[in-house]
XYZ file of C-alpha atoms in Angstrom:
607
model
C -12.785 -26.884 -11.957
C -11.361 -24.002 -12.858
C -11.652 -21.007 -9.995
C -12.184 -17.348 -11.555
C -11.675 -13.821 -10.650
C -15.088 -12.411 -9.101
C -16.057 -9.005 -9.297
C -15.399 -8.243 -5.881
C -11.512 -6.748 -6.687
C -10.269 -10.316 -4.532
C -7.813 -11.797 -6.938
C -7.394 -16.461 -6.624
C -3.660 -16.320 -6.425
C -3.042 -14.396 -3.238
C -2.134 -16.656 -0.929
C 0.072 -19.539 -1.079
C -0.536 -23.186 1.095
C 3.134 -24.262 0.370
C 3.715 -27.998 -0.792
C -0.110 -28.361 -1.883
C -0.550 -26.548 -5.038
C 0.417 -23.523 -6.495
C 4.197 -21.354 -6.132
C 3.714 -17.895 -6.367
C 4.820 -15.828 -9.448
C 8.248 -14.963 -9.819
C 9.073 -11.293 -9.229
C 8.655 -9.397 -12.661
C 6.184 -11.954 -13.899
C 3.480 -10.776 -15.268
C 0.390 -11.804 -12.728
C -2.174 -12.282 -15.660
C -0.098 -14.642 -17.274
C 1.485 -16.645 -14.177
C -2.127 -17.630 -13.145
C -2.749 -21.316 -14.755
C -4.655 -24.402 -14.070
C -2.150 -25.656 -11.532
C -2.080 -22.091 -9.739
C -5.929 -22.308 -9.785
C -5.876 -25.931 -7.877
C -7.983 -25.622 -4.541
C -6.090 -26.698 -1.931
C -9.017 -28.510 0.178
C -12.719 -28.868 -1.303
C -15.971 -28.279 0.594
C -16.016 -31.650 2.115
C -12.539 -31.885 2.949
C -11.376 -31.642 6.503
C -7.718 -29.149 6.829
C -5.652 -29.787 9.474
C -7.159 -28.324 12.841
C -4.034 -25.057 12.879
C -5.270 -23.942 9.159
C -9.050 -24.151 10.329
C -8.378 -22.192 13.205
C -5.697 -19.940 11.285
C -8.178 -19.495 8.036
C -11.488 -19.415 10.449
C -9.500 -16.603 12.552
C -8.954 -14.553 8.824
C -12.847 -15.138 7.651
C -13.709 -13.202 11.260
C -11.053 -10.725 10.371
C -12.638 -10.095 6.865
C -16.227 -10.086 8.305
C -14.582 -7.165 11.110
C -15.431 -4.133 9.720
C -18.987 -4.405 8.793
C -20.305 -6.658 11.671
C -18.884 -3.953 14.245
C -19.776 -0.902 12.163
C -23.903 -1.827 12.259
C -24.058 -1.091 16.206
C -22.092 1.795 16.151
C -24.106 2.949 12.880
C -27.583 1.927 14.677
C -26.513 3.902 18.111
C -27.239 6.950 16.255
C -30.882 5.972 16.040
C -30.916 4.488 19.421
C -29.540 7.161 21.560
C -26.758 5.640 22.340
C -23.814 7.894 21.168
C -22.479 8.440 24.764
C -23.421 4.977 26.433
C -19.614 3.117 25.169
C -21.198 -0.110 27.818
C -24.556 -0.187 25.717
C -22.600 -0.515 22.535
C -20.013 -3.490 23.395
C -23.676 -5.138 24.450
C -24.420 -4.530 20.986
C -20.934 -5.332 19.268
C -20.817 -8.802 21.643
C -24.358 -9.961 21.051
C -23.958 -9.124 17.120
C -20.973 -11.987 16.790
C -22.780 -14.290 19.320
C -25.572 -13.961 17.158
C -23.581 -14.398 14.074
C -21.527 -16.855 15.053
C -24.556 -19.037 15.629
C -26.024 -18.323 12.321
C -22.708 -19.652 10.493
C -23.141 -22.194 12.230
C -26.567 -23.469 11.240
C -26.260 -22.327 7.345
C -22.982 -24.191 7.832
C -24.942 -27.833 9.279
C -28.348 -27.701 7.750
C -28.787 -24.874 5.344
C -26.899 -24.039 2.120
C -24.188 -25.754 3.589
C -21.330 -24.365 1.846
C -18.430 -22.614 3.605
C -19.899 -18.934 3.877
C -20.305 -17.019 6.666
C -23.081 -15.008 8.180
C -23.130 -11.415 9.607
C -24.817 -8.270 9.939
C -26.643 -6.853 6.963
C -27.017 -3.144 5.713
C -29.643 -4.175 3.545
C -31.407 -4.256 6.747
C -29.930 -0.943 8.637
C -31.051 1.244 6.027
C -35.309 0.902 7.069
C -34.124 0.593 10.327
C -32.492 4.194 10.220
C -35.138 4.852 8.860
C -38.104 4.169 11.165
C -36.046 5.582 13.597
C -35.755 8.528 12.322
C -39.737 9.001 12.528
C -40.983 11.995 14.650
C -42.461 9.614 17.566
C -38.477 8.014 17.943
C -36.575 10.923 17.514
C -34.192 11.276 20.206
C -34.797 13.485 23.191
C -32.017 16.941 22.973
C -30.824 15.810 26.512
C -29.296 12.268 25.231
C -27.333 14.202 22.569
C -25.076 15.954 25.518
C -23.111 13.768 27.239
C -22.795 15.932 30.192
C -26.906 15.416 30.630
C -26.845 11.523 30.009
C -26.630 9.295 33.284
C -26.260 5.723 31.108
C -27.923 3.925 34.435
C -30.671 6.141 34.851
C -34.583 4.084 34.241
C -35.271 7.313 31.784
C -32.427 6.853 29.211
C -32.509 2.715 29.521
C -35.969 3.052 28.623
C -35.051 5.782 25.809
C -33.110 3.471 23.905
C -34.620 -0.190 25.071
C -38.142 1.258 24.077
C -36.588 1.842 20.246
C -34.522 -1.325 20.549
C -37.822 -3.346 21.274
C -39.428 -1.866 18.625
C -36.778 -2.836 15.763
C -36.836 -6.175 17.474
C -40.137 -6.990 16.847
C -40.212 -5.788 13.130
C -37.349 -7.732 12.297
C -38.939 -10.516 13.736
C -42.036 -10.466 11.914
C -40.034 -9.524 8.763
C -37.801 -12.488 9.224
C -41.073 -14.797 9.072
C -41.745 -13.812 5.665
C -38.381 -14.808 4.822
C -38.645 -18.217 6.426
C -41.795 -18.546 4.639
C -40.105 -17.616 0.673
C -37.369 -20.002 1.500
C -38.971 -23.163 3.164
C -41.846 -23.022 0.971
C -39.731 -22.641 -2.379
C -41.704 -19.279 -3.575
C -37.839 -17.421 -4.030
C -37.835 -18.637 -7.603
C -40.785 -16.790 -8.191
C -39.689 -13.861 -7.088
C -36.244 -14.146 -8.674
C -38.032 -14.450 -11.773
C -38.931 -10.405 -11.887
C -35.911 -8.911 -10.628
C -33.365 -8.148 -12.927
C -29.681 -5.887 -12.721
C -32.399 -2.937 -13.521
C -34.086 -3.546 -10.335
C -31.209 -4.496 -7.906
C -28.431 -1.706 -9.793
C -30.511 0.984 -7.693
C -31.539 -0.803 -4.791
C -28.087 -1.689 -3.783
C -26.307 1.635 -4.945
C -28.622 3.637 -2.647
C -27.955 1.742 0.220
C -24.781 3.149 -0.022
C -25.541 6.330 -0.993
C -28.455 6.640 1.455
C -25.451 6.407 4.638
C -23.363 9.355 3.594
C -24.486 11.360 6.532
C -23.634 8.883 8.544
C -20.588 8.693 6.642
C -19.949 12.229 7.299
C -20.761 13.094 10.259
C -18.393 10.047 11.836
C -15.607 11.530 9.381
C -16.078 15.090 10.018
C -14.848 15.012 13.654
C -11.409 14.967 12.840
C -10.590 14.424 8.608
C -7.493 14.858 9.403
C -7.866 11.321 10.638
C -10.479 9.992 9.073
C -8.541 10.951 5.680
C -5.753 8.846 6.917
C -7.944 5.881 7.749
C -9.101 6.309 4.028
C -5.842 6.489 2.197
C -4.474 3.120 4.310
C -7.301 1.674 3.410
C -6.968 2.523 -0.651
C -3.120 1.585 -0.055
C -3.441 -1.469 1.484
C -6.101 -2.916 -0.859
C -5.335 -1.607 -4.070
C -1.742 -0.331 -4.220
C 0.259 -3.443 -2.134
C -1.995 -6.144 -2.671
C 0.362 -7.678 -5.195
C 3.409 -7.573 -2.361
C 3.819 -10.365 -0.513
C 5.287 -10.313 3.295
C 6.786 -13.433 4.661
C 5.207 -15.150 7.518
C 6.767 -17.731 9.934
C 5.105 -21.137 9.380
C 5.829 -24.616 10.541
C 5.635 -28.105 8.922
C 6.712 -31.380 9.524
C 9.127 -31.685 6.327
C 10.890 -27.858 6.518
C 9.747 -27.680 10.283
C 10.336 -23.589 10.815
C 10.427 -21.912 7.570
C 8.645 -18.945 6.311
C 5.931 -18.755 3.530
C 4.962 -14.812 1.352
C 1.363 -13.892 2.089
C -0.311 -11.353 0.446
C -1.140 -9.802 3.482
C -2.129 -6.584 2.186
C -4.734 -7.849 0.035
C -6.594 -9.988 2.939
C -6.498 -7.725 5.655
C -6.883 -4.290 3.902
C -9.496 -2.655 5.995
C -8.379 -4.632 9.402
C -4.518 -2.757 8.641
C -5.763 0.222 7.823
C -8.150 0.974 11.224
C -5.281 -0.681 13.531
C -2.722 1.885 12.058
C -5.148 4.534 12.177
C -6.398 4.271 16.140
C -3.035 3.494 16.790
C -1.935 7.112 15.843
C -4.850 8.444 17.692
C -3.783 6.685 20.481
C -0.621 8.332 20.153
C -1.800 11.165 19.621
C -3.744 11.075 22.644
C -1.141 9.896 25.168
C 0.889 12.523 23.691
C -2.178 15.473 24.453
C -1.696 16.754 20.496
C -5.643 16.157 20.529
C -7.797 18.481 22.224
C -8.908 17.559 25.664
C -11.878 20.031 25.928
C -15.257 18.419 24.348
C -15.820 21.965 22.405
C -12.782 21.690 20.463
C -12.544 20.432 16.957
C -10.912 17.208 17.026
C -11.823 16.308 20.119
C -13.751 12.851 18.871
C -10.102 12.096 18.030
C -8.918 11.039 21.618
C -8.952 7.195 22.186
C -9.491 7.817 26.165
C -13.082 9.409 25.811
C -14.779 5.582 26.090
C -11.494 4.424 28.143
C -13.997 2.711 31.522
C -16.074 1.193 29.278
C -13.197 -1.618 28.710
C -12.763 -1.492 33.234
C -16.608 -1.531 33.285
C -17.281 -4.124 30.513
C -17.376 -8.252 32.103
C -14.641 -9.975 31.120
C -17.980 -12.750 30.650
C -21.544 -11.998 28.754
C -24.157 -13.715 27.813
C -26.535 -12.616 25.077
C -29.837 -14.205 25.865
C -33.205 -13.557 23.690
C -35.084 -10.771 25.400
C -32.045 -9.135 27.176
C -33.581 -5.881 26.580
C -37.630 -6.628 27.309
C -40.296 -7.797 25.521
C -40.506 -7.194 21.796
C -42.748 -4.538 20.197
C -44.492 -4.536 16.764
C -45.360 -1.609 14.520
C -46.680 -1.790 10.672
C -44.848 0.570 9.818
C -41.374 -1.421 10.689
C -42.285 -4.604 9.481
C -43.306 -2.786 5.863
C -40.067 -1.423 6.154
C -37.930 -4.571 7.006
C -39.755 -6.657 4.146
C -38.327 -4.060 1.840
C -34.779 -4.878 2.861
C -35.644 -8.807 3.971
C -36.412 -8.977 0.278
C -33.167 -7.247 -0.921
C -31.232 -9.401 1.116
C -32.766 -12.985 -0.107
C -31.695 -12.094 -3.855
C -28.219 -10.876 -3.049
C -27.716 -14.269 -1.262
C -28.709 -16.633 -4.205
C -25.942 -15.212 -5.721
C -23.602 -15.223 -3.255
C -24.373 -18.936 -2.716
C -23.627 -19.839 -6.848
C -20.508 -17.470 -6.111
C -19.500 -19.487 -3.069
C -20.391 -22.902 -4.994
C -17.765 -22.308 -7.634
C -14.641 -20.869 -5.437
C -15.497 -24.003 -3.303
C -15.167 -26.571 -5.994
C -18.602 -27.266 -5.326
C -21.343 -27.908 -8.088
C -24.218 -25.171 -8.527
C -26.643 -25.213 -5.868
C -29.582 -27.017 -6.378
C -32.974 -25.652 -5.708
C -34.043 -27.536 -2.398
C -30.251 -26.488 -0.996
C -31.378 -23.298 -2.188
C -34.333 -22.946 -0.377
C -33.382 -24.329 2.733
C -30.032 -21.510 2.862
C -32.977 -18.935 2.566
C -34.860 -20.368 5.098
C -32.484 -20.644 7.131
C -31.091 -17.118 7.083
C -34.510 -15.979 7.783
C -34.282 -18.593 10.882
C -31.326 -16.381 11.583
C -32.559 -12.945 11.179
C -35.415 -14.105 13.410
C -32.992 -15.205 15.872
C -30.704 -11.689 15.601
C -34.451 -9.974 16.524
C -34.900 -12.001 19.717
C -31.636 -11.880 20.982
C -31.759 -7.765 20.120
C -28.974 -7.021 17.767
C -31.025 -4.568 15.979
C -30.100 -5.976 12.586
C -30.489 -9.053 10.459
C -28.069 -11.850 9.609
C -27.142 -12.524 5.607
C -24.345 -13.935 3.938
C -20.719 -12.204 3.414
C -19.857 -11.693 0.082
C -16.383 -10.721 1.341
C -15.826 -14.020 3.229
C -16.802 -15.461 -0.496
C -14.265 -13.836 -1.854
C -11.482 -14.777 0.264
C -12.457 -18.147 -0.156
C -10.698 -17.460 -3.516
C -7.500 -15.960 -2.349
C -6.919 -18.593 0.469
C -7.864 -21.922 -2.341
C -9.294 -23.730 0.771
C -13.410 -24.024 0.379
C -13.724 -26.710 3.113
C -17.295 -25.775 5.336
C -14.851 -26.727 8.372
C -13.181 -23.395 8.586
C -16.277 -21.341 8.365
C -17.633 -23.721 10.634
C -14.434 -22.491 13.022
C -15.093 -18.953 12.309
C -18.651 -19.465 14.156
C -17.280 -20.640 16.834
C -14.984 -18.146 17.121
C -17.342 -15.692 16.693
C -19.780 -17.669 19.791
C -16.498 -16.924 22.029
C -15.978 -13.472 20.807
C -19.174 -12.933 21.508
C -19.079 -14.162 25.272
C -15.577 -11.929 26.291
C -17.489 -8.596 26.941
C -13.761 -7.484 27.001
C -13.629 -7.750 23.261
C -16.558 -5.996 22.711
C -15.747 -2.807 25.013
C -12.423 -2.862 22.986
C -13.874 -2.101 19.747
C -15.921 1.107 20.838
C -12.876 3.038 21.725
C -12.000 3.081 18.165
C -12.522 7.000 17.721
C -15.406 8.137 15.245
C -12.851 9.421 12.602
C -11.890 6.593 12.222
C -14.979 4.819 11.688
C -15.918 7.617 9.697
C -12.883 6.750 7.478
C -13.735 3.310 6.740
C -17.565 4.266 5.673
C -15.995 6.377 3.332
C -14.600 3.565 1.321
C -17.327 1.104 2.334
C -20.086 2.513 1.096
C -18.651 3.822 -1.737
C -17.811 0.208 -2.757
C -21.558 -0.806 -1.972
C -22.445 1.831 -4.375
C -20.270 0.674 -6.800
C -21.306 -2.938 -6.438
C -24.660 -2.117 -7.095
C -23.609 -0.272 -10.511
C -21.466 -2.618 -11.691
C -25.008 -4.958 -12.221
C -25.559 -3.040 -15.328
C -22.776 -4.630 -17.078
C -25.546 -7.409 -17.565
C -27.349 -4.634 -19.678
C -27.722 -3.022 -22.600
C -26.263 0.657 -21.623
C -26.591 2.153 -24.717
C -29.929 1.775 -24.448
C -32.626 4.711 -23.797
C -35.148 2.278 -22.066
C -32.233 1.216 -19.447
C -30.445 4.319 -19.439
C -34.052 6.537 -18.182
C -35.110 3.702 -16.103
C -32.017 3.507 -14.082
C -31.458 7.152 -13.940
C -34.922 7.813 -13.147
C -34.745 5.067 -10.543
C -31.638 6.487 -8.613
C -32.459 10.279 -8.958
C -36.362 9.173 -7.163
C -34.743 7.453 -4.816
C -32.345 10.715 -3.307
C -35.604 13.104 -3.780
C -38.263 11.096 -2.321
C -36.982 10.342 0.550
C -34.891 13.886 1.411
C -38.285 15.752 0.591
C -39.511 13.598 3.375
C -37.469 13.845 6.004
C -37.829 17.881 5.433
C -41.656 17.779 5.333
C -42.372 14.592 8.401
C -46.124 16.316 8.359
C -47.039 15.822 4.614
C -48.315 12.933 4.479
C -51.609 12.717 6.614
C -54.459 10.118 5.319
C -55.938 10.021 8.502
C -54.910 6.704 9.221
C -51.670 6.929 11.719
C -51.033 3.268 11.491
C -50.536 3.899 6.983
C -48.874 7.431 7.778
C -45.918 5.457 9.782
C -45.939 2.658 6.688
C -45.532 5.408 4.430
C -43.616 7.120 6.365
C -40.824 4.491 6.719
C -40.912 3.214 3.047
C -40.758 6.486 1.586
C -37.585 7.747 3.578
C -35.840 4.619 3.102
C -33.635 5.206 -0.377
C -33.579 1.654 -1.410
C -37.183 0.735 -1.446
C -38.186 3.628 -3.283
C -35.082 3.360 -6.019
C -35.424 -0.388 -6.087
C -40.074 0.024 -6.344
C -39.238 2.366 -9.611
C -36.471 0.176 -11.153
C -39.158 -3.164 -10.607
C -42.246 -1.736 -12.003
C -40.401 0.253 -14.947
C -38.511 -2.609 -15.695
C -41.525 -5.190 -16.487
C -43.193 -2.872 -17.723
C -41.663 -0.600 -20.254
C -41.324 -3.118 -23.227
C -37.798 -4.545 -23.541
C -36.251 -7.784 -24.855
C -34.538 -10.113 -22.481
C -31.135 -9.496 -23.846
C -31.338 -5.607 -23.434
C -32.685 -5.745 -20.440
C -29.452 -7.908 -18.988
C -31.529 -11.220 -18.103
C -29.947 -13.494 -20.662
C -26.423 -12.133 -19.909
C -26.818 -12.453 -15.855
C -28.335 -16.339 -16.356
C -25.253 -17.259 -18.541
C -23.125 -15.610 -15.728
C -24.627 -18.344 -13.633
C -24.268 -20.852 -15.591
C -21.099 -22.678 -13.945
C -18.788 -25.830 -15.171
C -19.512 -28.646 -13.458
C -16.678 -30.528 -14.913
C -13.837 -31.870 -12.245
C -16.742 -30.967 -8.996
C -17.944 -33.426 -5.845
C -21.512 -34.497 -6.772
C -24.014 -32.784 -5.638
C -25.745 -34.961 -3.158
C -22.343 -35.320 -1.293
C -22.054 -32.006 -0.669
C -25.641 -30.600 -0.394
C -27.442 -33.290 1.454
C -28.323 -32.807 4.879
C -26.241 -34.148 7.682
C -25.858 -37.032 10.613
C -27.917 -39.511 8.087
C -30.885 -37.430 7.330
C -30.839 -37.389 3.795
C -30.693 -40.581 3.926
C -33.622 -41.244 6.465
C -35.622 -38.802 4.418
C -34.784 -41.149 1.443
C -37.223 -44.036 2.518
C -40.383 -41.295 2.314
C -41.089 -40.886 -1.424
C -43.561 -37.964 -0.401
C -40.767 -35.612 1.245
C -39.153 -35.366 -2.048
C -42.191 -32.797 -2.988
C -41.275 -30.563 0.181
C -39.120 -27.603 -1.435
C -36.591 -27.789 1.200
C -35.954 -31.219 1.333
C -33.138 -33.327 -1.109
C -34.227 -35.688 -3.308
C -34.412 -39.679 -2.983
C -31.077 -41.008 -1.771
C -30.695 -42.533 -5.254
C -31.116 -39.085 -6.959
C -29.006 -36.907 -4.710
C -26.028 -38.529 -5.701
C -26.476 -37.807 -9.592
C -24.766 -34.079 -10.335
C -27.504 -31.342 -10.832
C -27.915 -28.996 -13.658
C -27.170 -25.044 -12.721
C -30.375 -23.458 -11.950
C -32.252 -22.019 -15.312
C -34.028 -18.372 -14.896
C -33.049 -18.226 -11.923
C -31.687 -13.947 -11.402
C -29.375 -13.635 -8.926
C -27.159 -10.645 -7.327
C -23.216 -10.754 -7.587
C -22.906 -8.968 -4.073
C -24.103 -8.914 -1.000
C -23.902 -6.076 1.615
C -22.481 -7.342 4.497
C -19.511 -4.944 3.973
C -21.837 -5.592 4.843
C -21.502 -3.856 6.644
């Protein structure tokens, strides 16, 4: 099978397992040409097993990739929860967001899609969640916006921010029900059906755009900073990615030798916060950053969070319920099923995505259905345990599957369990909220702007040059900025009478991608259009994958420890959606997946 370049700017030939497959281009080669069949050989399929140092090594890189948007959803969501000046609340967050995650992987891993992608955090999910927060009964009380006023161990601020904690809980519980439900039960080929690039362009572009004052604020403490963090970034991962920097490695032929990894390419965002907090660390110890809380730059200093790490246990262990007893509101759970939704199409695609950089043939629909079930499985689990967000699938972690040419499940399965004992050091967790706000601030800067421009790039499915496409996605992104910012300015204009639909409304109308994505749906099957211009031909032949030179499709998507197998002797499970075929059938290759829509990307850059 021949591995291609996806749309996610990851390029297949970036790193080198020497003696297996592929040299790199000579120096002066042109790249384009240098990349043949040999060069696009994976180096271990889904089934394979790597040796246990590259599962570790290439499961320690997939937690790497996954870094910067699985840590920036508690520090985003501590706005809403009060939590700005509680550093020990938010390595809680950070630790119980990769247990949580880590167990996840694990289970998609085992008994869901099972193909080698990982599970994380999900913006598609922040965004309502922001956004019910930001309703008059949660706002924040002045006094926890001063840290001079907030005593973190106080019953009145715990119960500030557990009280809005419980409440996101329990919506994201109940909304992850409905996802269970869609998957288990097959229905997510129905909704496929009526979602085109029209429908997710917007949805996914104002998810990005709807966190630029988040964005801002975090960058606007110091840009100084923050513009550095940027510019690494854009260095790293689109000016060096081509260089290659040797790295020590160890065989039993060559024994000590090194091997050229395209370092800058894997790691960009990991590089470019490291070099950034280490200058404001510098910085710090040095006292060129202000050391009085009403100076600009302040937010700058490294050693304004510096007990959390002496506080922090050097053991935790997230448990469901940590933080009480789960609350329910209509008005979240409306809110969550918009983004629940969202996230269930961007993962079909991520899972044909995954399928061909794995060497793995399209997924077929009962693998399918149970990967959806079981990431609403997860998302219900991330609400009881009280991470505040949802669980999807990394498109980034799909991507690198394609620069390191090993798809085996193992490694993912290795970056779960990594993630489990990441989790568990509170240490860790306490580490990462000393990295100063600019610097955060920095890194939303290019992240969202690449979920923006990840939803846009859909369109290339469509016909641009047509008026129809052109009025329904403009009129779909501009409703989705005015809506909600009128809003947000005028809490007290919408009043039915019922409080229980004034919170639903409430929360769906402030929250950028539901209202973006609602417009783009109903304009888009309804204003008449032919498939072609409306992009739905073009994205099912994008789907449409080789399945020449691929492991059969039962040996790779049947379920595990003999179950397939025992399922095999009960004709009448074949008719359950989420259950393989007869034995005798699962081992025959299936066809790629006809009308069904999917999503190139999935935010997990989500964040």
């Amino acid at each position: 099978m021949t591995v291609e370049k996806e749309n996610n700017g990851l390029d297949n030939y970036a790193f080198a397992l020497e003696g297996r497959f592929c040299d790199l281009p000579d120096s002066g080669e042109d790249l384009d040409s240098s990349i043949d069949e040999d060069n696009n050989k994976l180096a271990y399929c889904v089934t394979d097993v790597p040796p246990w140092y590259l599962c570790i090594l290439l499961g320690t890189q997939h937690c790497l990739t996954a870094f910067g948007g699985i840590i920036a959803i508690p520090l985003i969501l501590s706005q809403g929860l009060c939590l700005q000046h509680d550093g020990l609340t938010q390595s809680h967050l950070i630790s119980t967001i990769f247990f949580v995650s880590g167990i996840c992987t694990l289970l998609q891993v085992t008994f869901g899609i099972r193909l080698p992608i990982l599970q994380g955090g999900t913006f598609t999910l922040l965004a309502p969640s922001m956004a019910m927060l930001s309703m008059p009964e949660w706002t924040c009380p002045a006094w926890t916006q001063n840290a001079s006023l907030v005593n973190t161990s106080s019953v009145e601020f715990i119960e500030v921010w557990q009280s809005r904690m419980r409440a996101l809980q329990g919506s994201i519980i109940v909304g992850s029900l409905f996802q269970v439900f869609v998957g288990f039960s097959g229905l997510i080929g129905l909704f496929v059906r009526f979602i085109g690039p029209l429908t997710i362009a917007p949805t996914i572009s104002l998810i990005g755009l709807s966190l630029f004052d988040s964005a801002g604020s975090s960058a606007g403490n110091h840009w100084g900073i923050s513009s550095m963090t940027t510019a690494l970034i854009i260095l790293f991962s689109q000016y060096l990615r081509h260089i290659s920097v040797p790295f020590p490695t160890y065989n039993k032929h060559k024994k000590l030798h090194t091997s050229r990894i395209y370092l800058f390419q894997i790691l960009p965002v990991l590089l470019g916060i490291t070099f950034s907090w280490l200058i404001c660390y510098i910085l710090t110890t040095c006292n060129v950053l202000p050391a009085d809380p009403d100076h600009y730059g302040y937010l700058a200093r490294t050693d304004l969070k510096g007990n959390v790490i002496e506080q922090a246990p050097w053991l935790t262990f997230p448990y469901p319920g940590q933080w009480g007893i789960p609350t329910v509101s209509l008005a979240g759970v409306v809110g969550i099923l918009a983004g629940v939704i969202s996230s269930m199409i961007e993962s079909v695609g991520d899972y044909h995505a995954c399928a061909r950089l794995s060497g793995a043939p399209p997924p077929p629909k009962h693998a399918i259905n149970r990967g959806i079930g079981i990431e609403g499985l997860g998302c219900l689990l991330a609400g009881a345990w009280g991470t505040g967000n949802g669980t999807t699938s990394y498109s980034e972690n799909v991507g690198a599957l394609g620069i390191t040419k090993v798809g085996s499940r193992v490694v993912i399965v290795a970056s779960g369990v990594l993630m489990i004992v990441m989790g568990v050091l509170g240490k860790v967790g306490a580490i990462f909220t000393t990295i100063p706000s600019p610097v955060m601030g920095g890194m939303f800067m290019v992240m969202f702007g690449v979920i923006c421009a990840a939803g846009v790039s859909n369109l290339q499915y469509t016909d641009m040059n047509s008026s129809r496409n052109i009025f329904i996605f403009g009129f779909s992104m501009f409703s989705g900025l005015v809506i909600p910012n009128w809003i947000l300015k005028n809490p007290k204009a919408i009043a039915t009478g019922v409080v229980e639909l004034d919170q639903m409304l409430q929360v769906l109308l402030t929250t950028s991608m539901f209202v973006g994505g609602f417009f783009g749906f109903i304009l888009d099957n309804t204003v008449p259009g032919t498939k072609q211009e409306r992009g739905i031909l073009a994205w099912n032949k994008a789907h449409e994958d080789d399945c020449s030179n691929t492991l059969e499709s039962g040996e790779v998507y049947s379920l595990p420890f003999g179950i397939s197998a025992y399922f095999s002797t009960f004709s009448w499970l074949r008719y359950i959606p989420f259950c393989p075929p007869g034995l005798q059938n699962s081992l025959e290759p299936k066809q790629p997946l006809e009308n069904l829509q999917t999503s190139q990307f999935n935010i997990g850059i989500g964040p």
